[in-house]
Amino acid sequence: MDNKFKEVVDMDPTFSWIARVVPDEMHRFQAICPVRNHFLKGLLSDEANAAFHVTIAHDLADRSAAALAQHYHLPDFPNVLSQYLDGVSGQNSLYHNRLLKAWYKFRLQLHSRLRPCNITPSQQVQAYPPCDTYPFGNCDIILLQPTDAHPKSLPCIIQVRMVFALSPRGSQLPAELKEPLLYVQLFEIAAPPEAELHIGMYQVRHSFYPAPDGSPSRRRVGKIVWLIDVTHAVELIPIYGTTMDRSVSSTMSLERYDKFYLNAFSDKEWYHTLHADFV
């Protein structure tokens, strides 16, 4: 059978396992459906090993940078966006006053590293603004491999705070500004897996801007990156210390704790990728 055809009809691994273990019971399970192939119509990474999908209908439209900063509680966003636009099209760019649109999530789909002819089920990456349930927002962690980075360098570990794009209305946008962008906040490597051999995971911590006097501050480092530079969705596990703060829940742990383990065991595809490429 043609490999391309196999990609389109490849089933969710859960149902594939059921079909092998209890084939006679398959009629009891519903919602068996093909994995949606975003490689056919989605945005593709430069090497075409990742596909991305955002809905045509955005969640927010015709908002200024200041309005989005207030909505997401990200006071540094307008200044970071201004600097990014200056870097793309020069100072006093015509695009500084361009209105923006935003999405609360996007989908990421990868080719299997264990079976390269297959595609994996897509993962939803969230970037919801603060609300009563999530006082700091509901924002996922991803890996980013910048286009100009060395292939063997460790990708950036970042938290997606906003998915946005410049409005197409108005003068023609340059290629760098036509596709969706991410406003992210950075983590930095605190220790390699060898630091705690009994755990064997990277330790990471929030990256903060220095205060004017050079002392540490609580302003997290933010930047704007291309959506298509994302390589993987990952999980962080808080390092609780000797005692766990009982006032912290899962809805705020990424913001209330400063140090984390990069979970190497969330699924076998990620385990293989991490150990094959970065360990």
PDB file of N, CA, C and O in Angstrom, residues 160-207:
ATOM      1  N   VAL A 160       3.647  29.484  25.665  1.00  0.00           N
ATOM      2  CA  VAL A 160       2.883  30.278  24.708  1.00  0.00           C
ATOM      3  C   VAL A 160       1.895  31.150  25.470  1.00  0.00           C
ATOM      4  O   VAL A 160       1.032  30.640  26.192  1.00  0.00           O
ATOM      5  N   ARG A 161       2.014  32.456  25.326  1.00  0.00           N
ATOM      6  CA  ARG A 161       1.089  33.365  26.002  1.00  0.00           C
ATOM      7  C   ARG A 161       0.045  33.967  25.060  1.00  0.00           C
ATOM      8  O   ARG A 161      -1.008  34.405  25.496  1.00  0.00           O
ATOM      9  N   MET A 162       0.344  33.986  23.757  1.00  0.00           N
ATOM     10  CA  MET A 162      -0.608  34.556  22.814  1.00  0.00           C
ATOM     11  C   MET A 162      -0.298  34.032  21.408  1.00  0.00           C
ATOM     12  O   MET A 162       0.860  33.913  21.021  1.00  0.00           O
ATOM     13  N   VAL A 163      -1.352  33.696  20.671  1.00  0.00           N
ATOM     14  CA  VAL A 163      -1.259  33.337  19.253  1.00  0.00           C
ATOM     15  C   VAL A 163      -1.946  34.452  18.485  1.00  0.00           C
ATOM     16  O   VAL A 163      -3.135  34.702  18.686  1.00  0.00           O
ATOM     17  N   PHE A 164      -1.225  35.131  17.615  1.00  0.00           N
ATOM     18  CA  PHE A 164      -1.807  36.311  16.971  1.00  0.00           C
ATOM     19  C   PHE A 164      -1.245  36.483  15.571  1.00  0.00           C
ATOM     20  O   PHE A 164      -0.279  35.818  15.157  1.00  0.00           O
ATOM     21  N   ALA A 165      -1.843  37.386  14.825  1.00  0.00           N
ATOM     22  CA  ALA A 165      -1.359  37.737  13.491  1.00  0.00           C
ATOM     23  C   ALA A 165      -1.780  39.166  13.200  1.00  0.00           C
ATOM     24  O   ALA A 165      -2.747  39.683  13.771  1.00  0.00           O
ATOM     25  N   LEU A 166      -1.053  39.813  12.314  1.00  0.00           N
ATOM     26  CA  LEU A 166      -1.422  41.152  11.882  1.00  0.00           C
ATOM     27  C   LEU A 166      -2.599  41.059  10.919  1.00  0.00           C
ATOM     28  O   LEU A 166      -2.690  40.115  10.115  1.00  0.00           O
ATOM     29  N   SER A 167      -3.484  42.014  10.994  1.00  0.00           N
ATOM     30  CA  SER A 167      -4.625  42.043  10.085  1.00  0.00           C
ATOM     31  C   SER A 167      -4.148  42.211   8.651  1.00  0.00           C
ATOM     32  O   SER A 167      -3.249  43.012   8.375  1.00  0.00           O
ATOM     33  N   PRO A 168      -4.725  41.464   7.707  1.00  0.00           N
ATOM     34  CA  PRO A 168      -4.306  41.610   6.305  1.00  0.00           C
ATOM     35  C   PRO A 168      -4.849  42.880   5.657  1.00  0.00           C
ATOM     36  O   PRO A 168      -4.422  43.221   4.542  1.00  0.00           O
ATOM     37  N   ARG A 169      -5.774  43.541   6.327  1.00  0.00           N
ATOM     38  CA  ARG A 169      -6.337  44.755   5.739  1.00  0.00           C
ATOM     39  C   ARG A 169      -5.307  45.883   5.753  1.00  0.00           C
ATOM     40  O   ARG A 169      -4.661  46.115   6.778  1.00  0.00           O
ATOM     41  N   GLY A 170      -5.182  46.570   4.646  1.00  0.00           N
ATOM     42  CA  GLY A 170      -4.211  47.645   4.546  1.00  0.00           C
ATOM     43  C   GLY A 170      -3.138  47.313   3.534  1.00  0.00           C
ATOM     44  O   GLY A 170      -3.326  46.470   2.635  1.00  0.00           O
ATOM     45  N   SER A 171      -1.982  47.943   3.669  1.00  0.00           N
ATOM     46  CA  SER A 171      -0.892  47.718   2.724  1.00  0.00           C
ATOM     47  C   SER A 171      -0.383  46.285   2.799  1.00  0.00           C
ATOM     48  O   SER A 171      -0.564  45.596   3.800  1.00  0.00           O
ATOM     49  N   GLN A 172       0.251  45.841   1.722  1.00  0.00           N
ATOM     50  CA  GLN A 172       0.765  44.472   1.631  1.00  0.00           C
ATOM     51  C   GLN A 172       1.752  44.184   2.753  1.00  0.00           C
ATOM     52  O   GLN A 172       2.675  44.960   3.014  1.00  0.00           O
ATOM     53  N   LEU A 173       1.575  43.050   3.432  1.00  0.00           N
ATOM     54  CA  LEU A 173       2.485  42.647   4.495  1.00  0.00           C
ATOM     55  C   LEU A 173       3.687  41.914   3.916  1.00  0.00           C
ATOM     56  O   LEU A 173       3.544  41.140   2.961  1.00  0.00           O
ATOM     57  N   PRO A 174       4.878  42.097   4.491  1.00  0.00           N
ATOM     58  CA  PRO A 174       6.021  41.280   4.062  1.00  0.00           C
ATOM     59  C   PRO A 174       5.809  39.827   4.474  1.00  0.00           C
ATOM     60  O   PRO A 174       4.990  39.515   5.355  1.00  0.00           O
ATOM     61  N   ALA A 175       6.551  38.926   3.853  1.00  0.00           N
ATOM     62  CA  ALA A 175       6.375  37.490   4.097  1.00  0.00           C
ATOM     63  C   ALA A 175       6.524  37.140   5.567  1.00  0.00           C
ATOM     64  O   ALA A 175       5.820  36.257   6.085  1.00  0.00           O
ATOM     65  N   GLU A 176       7.423  37.838   6.286  1.00  0.00           N
ATOM     66  CA  GLU A 176       7.674  37.532   7.701  1.00  0.00           C
ATOM     67  C   GLU A 176       6.494  37.854   8.596  1.00  0.00           C
ATOM     68  O   GLU A 176       6.434  37.398   9.736  1.00  0.00           O
ATOM     69  N   LEU A 177       5.534  38.657   8.084  1.00  0.00           N
ATOM     70  CA  LEU A 177       4.416  39.087   8.920  1.00  0.00           C
ATOM     71  C   LEU A 177       3.069  38.548   8.450  1.00  0.00           C
ATOM     72  O   LEU A 177       2.031  38.883   9.025  1.00  0.00           O
ATOM     73  N   LYS A 178       3.081  37.698   7.442  1.00  0.00           N
ATOM     74  CA  LYS A 178       1.816  37.200   6.907  1.00  0.00           C
ATOM     75  C   LYS A 178       1.249  36.038   7.708  1.00  0.00           C
ATOM     76  O   LYS A 178       0.035  35.851   7.758  1.00  0.00           O
ATOM     77  N   GLU A 179       2.117  35.234   8.315  1.00  0.00           N
ATOM     78  CA  GLU A 179       1.668  34.035   9.018  1.00  0.00           C
ATOM     79  C   GLU A 179       1.501  34.304  10.511  1.00  0.00           C
ATOM     80  O   GLU A 179       2.017  35.292  11.038  1.00  0.00           O
ATOM     81  N   PRO A 180       0.787  33.414  11.227  1.00  0.00           N
ATOM     82  CA  PRO A 180       0.599  33.598  12.673  1.00  0.00           C
ATOM     83  C   PRO A 180       1.915  33.644  13.438  1.00  0.00           C
ATOM     84  O   PRO A 180       2.883  32.966  13.097  1.00  0.00           O
ATOM     85  N   LEU A 181       1.917  34.450  14.488  1.00  0.00           N
ATOM     86  CA  LEU A 181       3.072  34.621  15.362  1.00  0.00           C
ATOM     87  C   LEU A 181       2.686  34.209  16.781  1.00  0.00           C
ATOM     88  O   LEU A 181       1.492  34.122  17.112  1.00  0.00           O
ATOM     89  N   LEU A 182       3.689  33.995  17.614  1.00  0.00           N
ATOM     90  CA  LEU A 182       3.465  33.656  19.021  1.00  0.00           C
ATOM     91  C   LEU A 182       4.180  34.676  19.892  1.00  0.00           C
ATOM     92  O   LEU A 182       5.327  35.041  19.608  1.00  0.00           O
ATOM     93  N   TYR A 183       3.485  35.129  20.945  1.00  0.00           N
ATOM     94  CA  TYR A 183       4.182  35.842  22.008  1.00  0.00           C
ATOM     95  C   TYR A 183       4.439  34.816  23.102  1.00  0.00           C
ATOM     96  O   TYR A 183       3.504  34.184  23.609  1.00  0.00           O
ATOM     97  N   VAL A 184       5.713  34.641  23.454  1.00  0.00           N
ATOM     98  CA  VAL A 184       6.086  33.575  24.378  1.00  0.00           C
ATOM     99  C   VAL A 184       6.929  34.142  25.508  1.00  0.00           C
ATOM    100  O   VAL A 184       7.527  35.217  25.392  1.00  0.00           O
ATOM    101  N   GLN A 185       6.978  33.394  26.603  1.00  0.00           N
ATOM    102  CA  GLN A 185       7.866  33.711  27.718  1.00  0.00           C
ATOM    103  C   GLN A 185       8.827  32.541  27.902  1.00  0.00           C
ATOM    104  O   GLN A 185       8.444  31.377  27.797  1.00  0.00           O
ATOM    105  N   LEU A 186      10.084  32.875  28.182  1.00  0.00           N
ATOM    106  CA  LEU A 186      11.173  31.909  28.079  1.00  0.00           C
ATOM    107  C   LEU A 186      11.495  31.216  29.402  1.00  0.00           C
ATOM    108  O   LEU A 186      11.308  31.770  30.485  1.00  0.00           O
ATOM    109  N   PHE A 187      11.989  29.983  29.251  1.00  0.00           N
ATOM    110  CA  PHE A 187      12.639  29.241  30.328  1.00  0.00           C
ATOM    111  C   PHE A 187      14.104  29.067  29.948  1.00  0.00           C
ATOM    112  O   PHE A 187      14.476  29.162  28.778  1.00  0.00           O
ATOM    113  N   GLU A 188      14.945  28.804  30.921  1.00  0.00           N
ATOM    114  CA  GLU A 188      16.356  28.528  30.667  1.00  0.00           C
ATOM    115  C   GLU A 188      16.737  27.232  31.379  1.00  0.00           C
ATOM    116  O   GLU A 188      16.116  26.843  32.374  1.00  0.00           O
ATOM    117  N   ILE A 189      17.751  26.546  30.846  1.00  0.00           N
ATOM    118  CA  ILE A 189      18.214  25.295  31.432  1.00  0.00           C
ATOM    119  C   ILE A 189      18.910  25.592  32.756  1.00  0.00           C
ATOM    120  O   ILE A 189      19.846  26.388  32.816  1.00  0.00           O
ATOM    121  N   ALA A 190      18.450  24.939  33.820  1.00  0.00           N
ATOM    122  CA  ALA A 190      19.072  25.109  35.135  1.00  0.00           C
ATOM    123  C   ALA A 190      20.070  24.003  35.439  1.00  0.00           C
ATOM    124  O   ALA A 190      21.058  24.232  36.142  1.00  0.00           O
ATOM    125  N   ALA A 191      19.817  22.795  34.923  1.00  0.00           N
ATOM    126  CA  ALA A 191      20.733  21.667  35.167  1.00  0.00           C
ATOM    127  C   ALA A 191      20.445  20.582  34.142  1.00  0.00           C
ATOM    128  O   ALA A 191      19.294  20.366  33.750  1.00  0.00           O
ATOM    129  N   PRO A 192      21.488  19.860  33.690  1.00  0.00           N
ATOM    130  CA  PRO A 192      21.298  18.753  32.738  1.00  0.00           C
ATOM    131  C   PRO A 192      20.802  17.504  33.455  1.00  0.00           C
ATOM    132  O   PRO A 192      20.816  17.434  34.697  1.00  0.00           O
ATOM    133  N   PRO A 193      20.385  16.479  32.719  1.00  0.00           N
ATOM    134  CA  PRO A 193      19.918  15.235  33.352  1.00  0.00           C
ATOM    135  C   PRO A 193      20.965  14.595  34.253  1.00  0.00           C
ATOM    136  O   PRO A 193      20.619  13.933  35.241  1.00  0.00           O
ATOM    137  N   GLU A 194      22.257  14.801  33.931  1.00  0.00           N
ATOM    138  CA  GLU A 194      23.312  14.174  34.728  1.00  0.00           C
ATOM    139  C   GLU A 194      23.396  14.728  36.146  1.00  0.00           C
ATOM    140  O   GLU A 194      24.010  14.115  37.034  1.00  0.00           O
ATOM    141  N   ALA A 195      22.786  15.884  36.389  1.00  0.00           N
ATOM    142  CA  ALA A 195      22.851  16.488  37.726  1.00  0.00           C
ATOM    143  C   ALA A 195      22.126  15.629  38.761  1.00  0.00           C
ATOM    144  O   ALA A 195      22.495  15.632  39.942  1.00  0.00           O
ATOM    145  N   GLU A 196      21.084  14.922  38.349  1.00  0.00           N
ATOM    146  CA  GLU A 196      20.344  14.020  39.239  1.00  0.00           C
ATOM    147  C   GLU A 196      20.094  12.721  38.467  1.00  0.00           C
ATOM    148  O   GLU A 196      19.051  12.554  37.835  1.00  0.00           O
ATOM    149  N   LEU A 197      21.054  11.831  38.529  1.00  0.00           N
ATOM    150  CA  LEU A 197      20.982  10.615  37.728  1.00  0.00           C
ATOM    151  C   LEU A 197      19.784   9.748  38.100  1.00  0.00           C
ATOM    152  O   LEU A 197      19.264   9.000  37.256  1.00  0.00           O
ATOM    153  N   HIS A 198      19.340   9.824  39.352  1.00  0.00           N
ATOM    154  CA  HIS A 198      18.200   9.004  39.770  1.00  0.00           C
ATOM    155  C   HIS A 198      16.888   9.529  39.187  1.00  0.00           C
ATOM    156  O   HIS A 198      15.880   8.819  39.204  1.00  0.00           O
ATOM    157  N   ILE A 199      16.893  10.749  38.671  1.00  0.00           N
ATOM    158  CA  ILE A 199      15.707  11.326  38.031  1.00  0.00           C
ATOM    159  C   ILE A 199      15.900  11.392  36.521  1.00  0.00           C
ATOM    160  O   ILE A 199      15.007  11.037  35.751  1.00  0.00           O
ATOM    161  N   GLY A 200      17.046  11.866  36.076  1.00  0.00           N
ATOM    162  CA  GLY A 200      17.387  11.827  34.664  1.00  0.00           C
ATOM    163  C   GLY A 200      16.585  12.758  33.777  1.00  0.00           C
ATOM    164  O   GLY A 200      16.279  12.403  32.628  1.00  0.00           O
ATOM    165  N   MET A 201      16.229  13.933  34.288  1.00  0.00           N
ATOM    166  CA  MET A 201      15.483  14.901  33.488  1.00  0.00           C
ATOM    167  C   MET A 201      16.153  16.269  33.578  1.00  0.00           C
ATOM    168  O   MET A 201      16.770  16.607  34.594  1.00  0.00           O
ATOM    169  N   TYR A 202      16.013  17.054  32.505  1.00  0.00           N
ATOM    170  CA  TYR A 202      16.488  18.426  32.546  1.00  0.00           C
ATOM    171  C   TYR A 202      15.735  19.208  33.615  1.00  0.00           C
ATOM    172  O   TYR A 202      14.531  19.007  33.829  1.00  0.00           O
ATOM    173  N   GLN A 203      16.448  20.124  34.272  1.00  0.00           N
ATOM    174  CA  GLN A 203      15.811  21.106  35.142  1.00  0.00           C
ATOM    175  C   GLN A 203      15.800  22.453  34.414  1.00  0.00           C
ATOM    176  O   GLN A 203      16.808  22.846  33.819  1.00  0.00           O
ATOM    177  N   VAL A 204      14.655  23.129  34.446  1.00  0.00           N
ATOM    178  CA  VAL A 204      14.536  24.442  33.807  1.00  0.00           C
ATOM    179  C   VAL A 204      13.961  25.428  34.811  1.00  0.00           C
ATOM    180  O   VAL A 204      13.356  25.042  35.820  1.00  0.00           O
ATOM    181  N   ARG A 205      14.136  26.707  34.538  1.00  0.00           N
ATOM    182  CA  ARG A 205      13.585  27.751  35.401  1.00  0.00           C
ATOM    183  C   ARG A 205      13.122  28.918  34.546  1.00  0.00           C
ATOM    184  O   ARG A 205      13.544  29.076  33.386  1.00  0.00           O
ATOM    185  N   HIS A 206      12.242  29.738  35.126  1.00  0.00           N
ATOM    186  CA  HIS A 206      11.794  30.938  34.436  1.00  0.00           C
ATOM    187  C   HIS A 206      12.979  31.850  34.135  1.00  0.00           C
ATOM    188  O   HIS A 206      13.924  31.954  34.931  1.00  0.00           O
ATOM    189  N   SER A 207      12.914  32.509  32.989  1.00  0.00           N
ATOM    190  CA  SER A 207      13.925  33.504  32.642  1.00  0.00           C
ATOM    191  C   SER A 207      13.342  34.883  32.919  1.00  0.00           C
ATOM    192  O   SER A 207      12.274  35.229  32.404  1.00  0.00           O
TER     193      SER A 207
END
